[in-house]
Coordinates of C-alpha atoms in Angstrom, one line a residue:
Chain A
M1 CA 144.7 -32.0 -141.2
A2 CA 143.5 -30.4 -138.1
D3 CA 139.8 -30.9 -136.9
A4 CA 137.2 -28.5 -138.3
L5 CA 135.6 -26.3 -135.7
L6 CA 132.3 -27.8 -136.2
T7 CA 131.2 -30.9 -138.1
L8 CA 127.7 -32.3 -138.6
D9 CA 127.6 -35.9 -139.9
K10 CA 124.3 -37.2 -141.1
V11 CA 122.5 -35.3 -138.5
T12 CA 118.6 -36.3 -138.5
A13 CA 117.0 -34.4 -135.3
G14 CA 113.7 -32.7 -134.5
Y15 CA 111.0 -32.3 -131.6
G16 CA 109.5 -35.0 -130.0
D17 CA 108.2 -37.4 -132.7
A18 CA 108.6 -34.9 -135.3
V19 CA 111.6 -35.1 -137.2
V20 CA 112.6 -31.8 -139.0
L21 CA 116.2 -32.3 -140.2
H22 CA 117.0 -35.4 -142.3
G23 CA 120.6 -36.4 -142.5
I24 CA 122.2 -32.8 -142.5
S25 CA 126.0 -32.8 -143.1
L26 CA 128.2 -29.6 -143.1
T27 CA 131.7 -28.7 -142.0
L28 CA 132.8 -25.4 -140.7
P29 CA 136.5 -24.4 -140.5
E30 CA 137.8 -22.1 -137.7
N31 CA 137.1 -18.6 -138.3
G32 CA 134.8 -19.7 -141.3
S33 CA 131.3 -18.0 -142.0
L34 CA 128.5 -20.1 -143.7
A35 CA 125.3 -18.8 -144.6
L36 CA 122.3 -20.8 -144.0
L37 CA 119.5 -19.8 -146.4
G38 CA 115.9 -21.6 -147.5
R39 CA 112.3 -20.6 -147.4
N40 CA 110.4 -20.4 -144.1
G41 CA 109.8 -23.6 -142.2
V42 CA 112.7 -25.8 -143.9
G43 CA 114.5 -26.2 -140.8
K44 CA 117.1 -23.5 -140.6
S45 CA 116.6 -22.4 -136.9
T46 CA 116.0 -26.1 -135.9
L47 CA 119.3 -26.7 -137.4
L48 CA 121.1 -24.0 -135.0
L49 CA 118.8 -25.4 -132.1
T50 CA 120.5 -28.8 -133.0
I51 CA 124.0 -27.3 -133.0
M52 CA 123.1 -25.7 -129.3
G53 CA 121.5 -29.1 -128.1
Y54 CA 118.1 -28.1 -127.6
T55 CA 116.6 -30.8 -130.1
Q56 CA 116.2 -34.5 -130.1
M57 CA 118.8 -36.1 -132.2
R58 CA 117.6 -39.2 -134.1
G59 CA 120.9 -40.1 -135.8
G60 CA 124.3 -39.0 -136.9
R61 CA 126.6 -36.8 -135.0
V62 CA 127.8 -33.2 -134.1
A63 CA 131.5 -32.8 -133.4
W64 CA 133.1 -29.9 -131.9
R65 CA 136.7 -29.5 -132.6
G66 CA 136.8 -33.3 -133.1
E67 CA 134.9 -34.1 -129.9
D68 CA 131.5 -35.6 -130.3
V69 CA 129.2 -33.5 -128.5
S70 CA 126.1 -35.2 -129.7
R71 CA 125.0 -35.8 -126.0
V72 CA 126.5 -32.9 -124.3
A73 CA 123.9 -30.5 -122.7
P74 CA 123.4 -26.8 -124.1
H75 CA 125.2 -25.1 -121.4
K76 CA 128.1 -27.0 -121.7
R77 CA 128.4 -26.6 -125.3
A78 CA 128.1 -22.7 -124.7
T79 CA 130.9 -22.7 -122.5
R80 CA 133.0 -24.9 -125.1
G81 CA 132.8 -21.8 -127.4
I82 CA 129.3 -21.7 -129.2
G83 CA 127.6 -18.4 -128.7
W84 CA 123.7 -18.5 -129.6
V85 CA 121.9 -15.4 -130.8
A86 CA 118.2 -16.4 -130.6
Q87 CA 115.6 -15.1 -133.5
E88 CA 113.5 -13.7 -130.8
R89 CA 116.5 -12.0 -129.1
E90 CA 115.4 -13.3 -125.8
I91 CA 116.9 -10.3 -123.6
F92 CA 116.5 -10.8 -120.1
P93 CA 113.8 -8.5 -118.7
S94 CA 114.8 -8.3 -115.1
L95 CA 118.4 -7.6 -116.0
T96 CA 119.9 -4.2 -116.8
V97 CA 121.7 -4.0 -119.9
E98 CA 124.9 -4.2 -118.6
E99 CA 124.0 -7.4 -116.5
N100 CA 122.7 -9.0 -119.3
L101 CA 126.2 -8.7 -120.8
T102 CA 127.9 -9.8 -117.6
V103 CA 125.7 -12.4 -116.6
A104 CA 127.3 -15.1 -118.3
A105 CA 130.5 -13.4 -119.7
R106 CA 133.6 -15.4 -119.9
A107 CA 137.3 -14.3 -119.9
G108 CA 138.6 -13.2 -123.4
T109 CA 138.9 -10.1 -125.7
W110 CA 135.5 -9.4 -125.5
D111 CA 135.0 -7.5 -122.6
L112 CA 132.6 -4.4 -121.5
P113 CA 134.7 -1.7 -123.2
A114 CA 135.3 -3.8 -126.5
I115 CA 131.7 -4.3 -126.4
Y116 CA 130.5 -0.5 -126.1
K117 CA 133.2 0.4 -128.6
L118 CA 131.5 -1.9 -131.1
F119 CA 127.9 -0.8 -130.0
P120 CA 128.0 2.8 -128.5
R121 CA 124.3 2.8 -128.2
L122 CA 124.3 -0.1 -125.5
D123 CA 126.9 2.2 -123.4
E124 CA 124.2 4.9 -123.4
R125 CA 121.5 2.4 -122.3
R126 CA 123.8 0.5 -119.9
R127 CA 121.5 1.3 -116.8
N128 CA 118.2 0.6 -118.7
M129 CA 116.2 -2.8 -118.0
G130 CA 116.5 -5.4 -120.7
N131 CA 112.7 -4.9 -121.6
Q132 CA 113.2 -0.9 -122.4
L133 CA 115.1 -1.3 -125.6
S134 CA 114.0 -0.8 -129.0
G135 CA 114.2 -4.0 -131.2
G136 CA 117.4 -2.9 -133.2
E137 CA 118.8 -2.1 -129.4
Q138 CA 117.5 -5.5 -128.2
Q139 CA 119.6 -7.2 -131.5
M140 CA 122.6 -5.5 -130.7
L141 CA 122.4 -6.4 -126.9
A142 CA 121.8 -10.2 -127.9
I143 CA 124.7 -10.2 -130.4
A144 CA 126.9 -8.3 -127.7
R145 CA 125.7 -10.9 -124.8
A146 CA 126.8 -13.6 -126.8
L147 CA 129.9 -12.1 -127.6
M148 CA 130.7 -11.5 -124.1
T149 CA 131.1 -15.5 -123.6
N150 CA 133.9 -15.1 -126.0
P151 CA 132.7 -18.0 -128.6
A152 CA 134.6 -19.4 -131.2
L153 CA 131.2 -19.8 -133.1
L154 CA 128.4 -17.1 -133.2
L155 CA 124.8 -18.7 -134.4
L156 CA 122.8 -15.9 -135.7
D157 CA 119.0 -16.3 -136.3
E158 CA 117.7 -14.0 -138.6
P159 CA 119.6 -10.7 -137.1
F160 CA 118.1 -8.3 -139.4
E161 CA 114.5 -9.5 -139.3
G162 CA 112.1 -6.6 -138.5
L163 CA 114.8 -4.0 -138.0
A164 CA 114.9 -0.3 -139.6
P165 CA 117.3 -0.2 -142.5
V166 CA 119.5 2.5 -140.6
I167 CA 119.8 -0.3 -137.9
V168 CA 120.3 -3.2 -140.4
D169 CA 123.4 -1.0 -142.0
E170 CA 124.8 -0.1 -138.6
L171 CA 124.5 -4.1 -137.6
I172 CA 125.9 -5.1 -141.0
H173 CA 128.8 -2.7 -140.1
A174 CA 129.4 -4.4 -136.7
M175 CA 129.3 -8.1 -138.5
K176 CA 132.2 -7.0 -141.0
L177 CA 134.3 -5.6 -138.2
L178 CA 133.7 -9.0 -136.3
L179 CA 134.4 -11.1 -139.3
S180 CA 137.3 -9.0 -140.6
D181 CA 139.0 -9.9 -137.2
R182 CA 139.0 -13.4 -137.8
R183 CA 138.6 -14.7 -134.1
V184 CA 135.0 -16.0 -134.5
A185 CA 133.3 -18.2 -136.9
I186 CA 129.8 -17.6 -137.8
I187 CA 126.6 -19.3 -139.0
L188 CA 124.2 -16.9 -140.2
V189 CA 120.4 -17.4 -140.8
E190 CA 118.9 -14.8 -143.0
Q191 CA 116.0 -14.0 -145.0
H192 CA 117.8 -11.3 -146.9
T193 CA 119.8 -13.6 -149.2
D194 CA 122.0 -10.9 -150.6
I195 CA 123.1 -9.6 -147.1
A196 CA 123.8 -13.1 -146.2
L197 CA 125.9 -13.9 -149.2
E198 CA 127.8 -10.7 -149.0
L199 CA 128.8 -11.2 -145.5
T200 CA 129.9 -15.1 -145.6
A201 CA 132.4 -17.3 -147.6
D202 CA 130.1 -20.3 -147.9
A203 CA 126.5 -21.0 -148.2
I204 CA 124.0 -24.0 -148.0
V205 CA 120.2 -24.0 -148.7
L206 CA 118.1 -26.1 -146.9
E207 CA 114.9 -27.6 -148.5
R208 CA 112.4 -29.8 -146.2
G209 CA 115.2 -30.3 -143.7
T210 CA 117.9 -31.7 -146.2
V211 CA 120.7 -29.8 -147.7
A212 CA 119.6 -29.0 -151.2
H213 CA 122.5 -27.0 -152.5
A214 CA 126.1 -26.1 -151.2
A215 CA 128.4 -23.7 -152.7
P216 CA 130.7 -20.7 -152.0
S217 CA 128.6 -17.4 -151.3
A218 CA 130.4 -15.4 -154.2
T219 CA 129.2 -18.4 -156.6
L220 CA 125.8 -18.8 -155.4
A221 CA 125.1 -15.1 -155.4
K222 CA 125.3 -15.0 -159.2
D223 CA 123.4 -18.4 -159.5
T224 CA 120.1 -16.5 -160.0
A225 CA 118.3 -19.5 -161.0
T226 CA 119.3 -22.0 -158.2
L227 CA 118.3 -18.9 -155.6
E228 CA 115.1 -18.3 -157.5
R229 CA 114.2 -22.1 -157.3
L230 CA 115.4 -22.7 -153.8
V231 CA 114.8 -19.8 -151.8
G232 CA 112.2 -17.8 -153.9
L233 CA 111.0 -14.7 -155.6
R234 CA 112.5 -12.5 -152.9
V235 CA 115.9 -13.0 -154.4
A236 CA 114.9 -12.5 -157.9
A237 CA 114.1 -8.6 -157.1
T238 CA 117.5 -8.1 -155.6
P239 CA 120.3 -7.3 -158.1
Chain B
M1 CA 106.1 7.1 -72.0
L2 CA 104.7 4.9 -74.6
P3 CA 101.2 3.4 -74.2
P4 CA 101.0 -0.6 -74.1
V5 CA 99.9 -0.9 -77.9
F6 CA 103.4 -0.1 -78.6
G7 CA 104.5 -3.1 -76.8
V8 CA 102.0 -5.3 -78.7
L9 CA 103.2 -3.7 -82.0
F10 CA 106.7 -4.6 -81.0
D11 CA 106.1 -8.2 -80.0
G12 CA 103.9 -8.8 -83.5
I13 CA 106.8 -7.2 -85.5
A14 CA 109.3 -9.6 -83.5
Y15 CA 107.0 -12.4 -84.3
G16 CA 106.7 -11.4 -87.9
M17 CA 110.5 -11.1 -88.2
L18 CA 110.7 -14.7 -87.1
L19 CA 107.9 -15.8 -89.6
F20 CA 110.0 -14.0 -92.4
V21 CA 113.1 -15.8 -91.7
L22 CA 110.8 -19.1 -92.0
S23 CA 109.3 -18.5 -95.0
V24 CA 111.6 -16.4 -97.6
G25 CA 113.1 -19.5 -98.6
L26 CA 109.6 -21.1 -99.8
S27 CA 108.9 -17.5 -101.1
V28 CA 111.7 -17.9 -103.6
T29 CA 111.4 -21.7 -104.6
L30 CA 107.8 -21.2 -105.1
G31 CA 107.9 -17.9 -106.8
L32 CA 111.2 -18.2 -108.8
M33 CA 111.2 -21.9 -109.5
N34 CA 107.7 -22.9 -109.3
F35 CA 108.3 -25.6 -106.9
V36 CA 105.7 -26.3 -104.5
N37 CA 107.9 -27.4 -101.3
L38 CA 105.4 -28.1 -98.6
A39 CA 108.4 -30.0 -96.4
H40 CA 109.9 -26.7 -96.1
C41 CA 108.9 -26.1 -92.6
A42 CA 110.5 -29.9 -92.1
F43 CA 113.8 -28.1 -92.8
A44 CA 112.9 -25.5 -90.2
M45 CA 112.3 -28.2 -87.7
L46 CA 115.3 -30.1 -88.4
G47 CA 117.3 -26.8 -87.7
G48 CA 115.5 -26.5 -84.4
Y49 CA 116.3 -30.0 -83.3
V50 CA 120.0 -29.5 -84.5
T51 CA 120.2 -26.4 -82.5
V52 CA 118.2 -28.4 -79.1
T53 CA 120.9 -31.4 -79.6
L54 CA 124.0 -29.2 -79.6
V55 CA 122.9 -27.3 -76.6
N56 CA 121.4 -29.7 -74.4
E57 CA 123.5 -32.6 -75.1
L58 CA 126.7 -31.2 -76.2
Q59 CA 126.6 -28.1 -74.2
W60 CA 127.2 -25.4 -77.2
P61 CA 126.3 -21.9 -76.8
F62 CA 123.3 -21.3 -78.4
L63 CA 124.7 -18.6 -80.9
A64 CA 127.1 -21.0 -82.2
T65 CA 124.6 -23.4 -83.1
L66 CA 122.6 -21.2 -85.5
P67 CA 125.3 -21.6 -88.3
V68 CA 125.1 -25.0 -88.1
S69 CA 121.2 -25.5 -88.0
F70 CA 121.6 -23.2 -91.2
L71 CA 124.3 -25.7 -93.0
A72 CA 122.2 -28.9 -91.8
A73 CA 119.2 -27.6 -93.3
A74 CA 120.8 -26.4 -96.6
A75 CA 122.8 -29.8 -96.7
A76 CA 119.6 -31.9 -96.1
S77 CA 117.6 -29.8 -98.7
V78 CA 120.7 -30.6 -101.3
V79 CA 120.7 -34.3 -100.8
L80 CA 116.5 -34.3 -101.3
E81 CA 116.7 -31.9 -104.1
R82 CA 119.3 -34.0 -106.2
L83 CA 117.7 -37.2 -105.3
F84 CA 114.0 -36.3 -105.6
Y85 CA 113.1 -32.9 -106.2
R86 CA 114.9 -32.3 -109.5
R87 CA 112.8 -34.9 -111.2
L88 CA 109.6 -33.0 -110.4
Y89 CA 110.5 -29.7 -111.4
R90 CA 108.4 -30.1 -114.8
A91 CA 105.9 -32.2 -112.9
S92 CA 102.3 -30.8 -112.0
D93 CA 101.8 -29.2 -108.7
L94 CA 100.1 -32.4 -107.4
D95 CA 103.0 -34.7 -108.1
Q96 CA 105.2 -31.8 -106.0
V97 CA 102.5 -31.4 -103.3
L98 CA 102.2 -35.2 -102.9
L99 CA 106.0 -35.9 -102.6
T100 CA 106.7 -32.8 -100.2
I101 CA 103.8 -33.6 -97.9
G102 CA 105.1 -37.0 -97.7
F103 CA 108.4 -35.8 -96.6
A104 CA 106.7 -33.5 -94.3
F105 CA 105.0 -36.3 -92.4
I106 CA 108.0 -38.6 -92.4
S107 CA 110.0 -35.7 -90.8
V108 CA 107.1 -35.6 -88.2
A109 CA 107.1 -39.2 -87.4
A110 CA 111.1 -39.2 -87.4
A111 CA 111.3 -36.3 -84.8
A112 CA 108.8 -38.0 -82.7
Y113 CA 110.8 -41.5 -82.8
V114 CA 114.2 -39.5 -81.8
F115 CA 113.2 -37.0 -79.7
G116 CA 109.8 -37.9 -78.4
T117 CA 106.6 -35.6 -78.6
I118 CA 107.6 -33.3 -75.8
Q119 CA 108.5 -29.7 -76.1
Q120 CA 111.9 -29.3 -76.1
P121 CA 113.5 -26.9 -73.6
I122 CA 116.2 -24.3 -74.9
Q123 CA 118.7 -22.3 -73.0
T124 CA 119.6 -18.9 -74.3
P125 CA 122.8 -17.1 -73.4
P126 CA 122.0 -14.5 -70.4
F127 CA 122.3 -11.4 -72.6
L128 CA 119.2 -12.5 -74.6
R129 CA 116.9 -13.0 -71.5
G130 CA 115.0 -10.6 -69.9
S131 CA 114.1 -7.2 -71.2
T132 CA 115.3 -3.7 -71.7
G133 CA 113.4 -0.9 -70.6
F134 CA 112.6 1.8 -73.1
L135 CA 110.3 4.7 -72.7
G136 CA 108.5 2.9 -70.5
L137 CA 108.2 -0.4 -72.2
G138 CA 109.8 -3.7 -71.4
L139 CA 111.2 -4.8 -74.7
S140 CA 112.3 -8.4 -74.6
N141 CA 116.0 -8.9 -75.4
Y142 CA 115.5 -12.0 -77.4
R143 CA 112.9 -10.1 -79.6
M144 CA 115.3 -7.6 -80.4
F145 CA 118.0 -10.0 -81.4
L146 CA 115.3 -11.6 -83.8
V147 CA 114.6 -8.1 -85.3
G148 CA 118.2 -7.6 -86.0
I149 CA 118.8 -11.0 -87.5
A150 CA 116.0 -10.6 -89.7
L151 CA 116.9 -7.2 -90.8
V152 CA 120.6 -8.7 -91.8
V153 CA 119.1 -11.4 -93.6
T154 CA 116.6 -9.3 -95.7
L155 CA 119.6 -6.9 -96.4
L156 CA 122.0 -9.9 -97.4
L157 CA 119.2 -11.5 -99.7
V158 CA 118.2 -8.1 -101.4
A159 CA 121.9 -7.3 -101.9
G160 CA 122.7 -11.0 -103.2
L161 CA 119.9 -11.1 -105.6
E162 CA 120.2 -7.4 -107.3
Y163 CA 124.0 -6.9 -106.9
T164 CA 125.9 -10.0 -107.5
R165 CA 126.8 -11.9 -110.6
F166 CA 125.2 -15.0 -108.8
G167 CA 121.8 -12.9 -108.3
A168 CA 122.0 -11.9 -111.9
Q169 CA 122.1 -15.7 -112.8
V170 CA 119.0 -16.5 -110.9
R171 CA 117.0 -13.7 -112.5
A172 CA 118.3 -14.9 -115.7
A173 CA 117.4 -18.6 -115.2
V174 CA 113.9 -17.4 -114.1
D175 CA 113.4 -15.2 -116.8
N176 CA 114.3 -17.5 -119.5
Q177 CA 115.9 -20.8 -118.9
R178 CA 116.6 -21.7 -122.5
M179 CA 118.3 -18.9 -123.1
A180 CA 120.2 -18.8 -119.8
R181 CA 121.3 -22.5 -120.6
G182 CA 122.1 -21.3 -124.2
L183 CA 124.7 -18.7 -122.9
G184 CA 126.4 -21.3 -120.5
I185 CA 124.5 -20.9 -117.1
D186 CA 124.1 -23.9 -115.2
V187 CA 120.7 -23.4 -114.4
D188 CA 120.1 -26.9 -112.4
R189 CA 123.3 -25.8 -110.1
T190 CA 122.0 -22.1 -109.9
F191 CA 118.6 -23.4 -108.7
A192 CA 120.2 -26.2 -106.4
V193 CA 122.2 -23.5 -104.7
T194 CA 119.1 -21.1 -104.5
F195 CA 117.1 -23.9 -103.0
A196 CA 119.7 -24.8 -100.4
L197 CA 119.9 -21.2 -99.3
G198 CA 116.2 -21.1 -98.9
S199 CA 116.2 -24.1 -96.8
G200 CA 119.0 -23.1 -94.8
L201 CA 117.3 -20.0 -93.7
A202 CA 114.4 -22.2 -92.8
G203 CA 116.7 -24.0 -90.5
L204 CA 118.0 -20.8 -89.0
G205 CA 114.2 -19.9 -88.7
G206 CA 113.7 -23.2 -87.0
S207 CA 116.3 -22.3 -84.3
L208 CA 115.5 -19.0 -83.6
A209 CA 111.9 -20.2 -83.2
I210 CA 112.6 -22.4 -80.3
D211 CA 112.7 -19.6 -77.6
I212 CA 109.2 -17.9 -79.1
V213 CA 107.1 -20.8 -79.9
G214 CA 108.8 -23.9 -78.5
L215 CA 109.7 -27.0 -80.7
D216 CA 107.8 -30.1 -81.2
P217 CA 107.4 -32.6 -84.0
S218 CA 103.9 -30.9 -85.0
F219 CA 106.2 -28.0 -86.0
A220 CA 106.4 -28.9 -89.8
F221 CA 102.5 -28.6 -90.2
T222 CA 101.7 -25.9 -87.7
Y223 CA 104.3 -23.3 -89.1
L224 CA 103.6 -24.6 -92.8
V225 CA 100.4 -22.8 -92.4
Y226 CA 101.8 -19.4 -91.4
V227 CA 104.6 -19.6 -94.2
L228 CA 101.9 -20.5 -97.0
I229 CA 99.8 -17.6 -95.7
I230 CA 102.8 -15.3 -95.8
V231 CA 104.1 -16.5 -99.2
S232 CA 100.8 -15.8 -100.7
V233 CA 99.8 -12.3 -98.8
G234 CA 103.5 -11.2 -99.9
G235 CA 103.3 -12.3 -103.3
L236 CA 105.2 -15.5 -104.7
G237 CA 109.0 -14.8 -105.6
S238 CA 109.3 -11.3 -103.6
I239 CA 111.6 -10.8 -100.8
V240 CA 110.0 -7.4 -100.0
G241 CA 106.6 -8.9 -100.3
S242 CA 107.4 -11.6 -97.7
F243 CA 108.8 -9.2 -95.4
A244 CA 105.8 -7.0 -95.2
A245 CA 103.3 -9.8 -95.3
A246 CA 105.5 -11.4 -92.2
C247 CA 105.3 -8.2 -90.3
L248 CA 101.3 -8.0 -91.0
I249 CA 100.6 -11.4 -90.1
G250 CA 103.0 -11.0 -87.0
I251 CA 101.3 -8.1 -86.0
S252 CA 97.8 -9.3 -86.5
D253 CA 98.4 -12.5 -84.9
V254 CA 99.9 -11.1 -81.6
A255 CA 97.4 -8.0 -81.5
G256 CA 94.7 -10.6 -82.1
K257 CA 95.4 -12.9 -79.1
Y258 CA 96.1 -9.8 -77.2
Y259 CA 93.0 -7.7 -77.6
A260 CA 90.1 -10.1 -79.0
P261 CA 91.0 -13.7 -77.5
E262 CA 87.9 -15.0 -78.5
L263 CA 88.8 -14.2 -82.2
G264 CA 92.2 -15.1 -81.3
A265 CA 94.1 -17.5 -83.8
F266 CA 91.5 -16.9 -86.6
L267 CA 92.4 -13.1 -87.4
I268 CA 95.2 -14.0 -89.7
Y269 CA 93.1 -15.9 -91.6
L270 CA 90.7 -13.0 -92.1
V271 CA 93.7 -10.5 -93.0
M272 CA 94.6 -13.0 -95.5
V273 CA 91.3 -13.3 -97.2
A274 CA 91.0 -9.6 -96.9
V275 CA 94.5 -9.1 -98.8
L276 CA 93.7 -11.5 -101.1
M277 CA 90.3 -10.2 -102.3
W278 CA 92.0 -6.8 -102.7
K279 CA 95.1 -8.1 -104.4
P280 CA 94.9 -11.8 -105.3
A281 CA 98.4 -11.8 -106.4
G282 CA 99.5 -10.7 -103.1
L283 CA 100.9 -7.4 -101.8
F284 CA 104.0 -7.3 -104.1
G285 CA 103.2 -9.9 -106.3
R286 CA 103.1 -9.8 -110.1
R287 CA 101.2 -12.9 -111.2

């Protein structure tokens, strides 16, 4: 059997003395899609940061296409093919929109024309500075900037948070196009559980830094009892 | 016919251009990378001694030594950066000051040991000697050459930072190091190259300074004062700010010594105090 794209094996990690993740294991195949669910503060963002290499590993290993990358620096993980879309978007304010896209771009199918086709708004704003964008445009730019590095895996940290519904619809549409291409795998952290489960094939639910539940997304979407217990009331309200 | 005041103005601008080449590298490392490098003028002094040695010992033409002094200072700074400076990027200002001022002292002692404490003479090519008449003023050829070099350096720096991918990576790394790393930018390498470029320019400035202000082992400290004034008056990290401040300080210094000898060298401090009271972050500073 070929190596999985990303494997976490009993990963324990955190910041300094604070351990946030306790023995997390998961496997993501090439072109796979995984929803990462759970209440606030259970370690979802920390898990993404650990995959990028920003946290202190206390145990276990992170493997990328079979190679142990637990001690590899973040920028080298990025060049190996992990694209990170940070929760706060973190657009570079002193760069124009187009410079934000090209500053770390690597050769591949995603180039400026392809990005501007996916997000026409960015084309209109290409000469604006990074800090002159609306929240929705910043989110599009953050996703587009990660795509320009032509990653094999995209880590998305609450991409729909705080955005107007019309922008969310636009982003969901773009994400579906992305996933139907089957060229990139994603791990999606999202508070909107229904959207996350609709977009992904598999899901895990974290609780206090451990994997409390793992299931195919379609199965979990129907399992309202588990969702209510582990994710909370927001889910119970959605059909 | 232009009155003599224009001659003073020209000398002041030329002197300012020299100070600009000396200081712009420090403005970048201090403003963009937040590293307090008080050994900056030691790299300038190294450039000066490289030129003196090549011209006087090996009979190289003066102009040919300029790229060598740039490269020597850049290379020396890379060695120090890799071995020492990078360990202190996250350290306190005091730690950085103690380390780098130590290097400045070492450079002074080393220069005195190798070259002695005397002023080093330099032979510039004939076309850079003497002066050219212009509307009744005698403009020094060497000073015109200085102004030309400084303008080219400014254009290259601004173009490099604003219009190249490397420049964009430097700005991205300064904006947000963590995100820059997360996109695959090798921030350490980017900063090391930036640091080397700044030190190389200091080396070039050290070579250009010999004909104007001379060269002896005290250079590393004498010009550190000017360079720090220019960086703070211009605003940290601003190339245009350094350029403007260097002109201002250069003109003040020359005009002060010419028109008010009793005030002499103190005028630049008054100018600095006045500017910083008006704009505490410097002319073009943002923080």
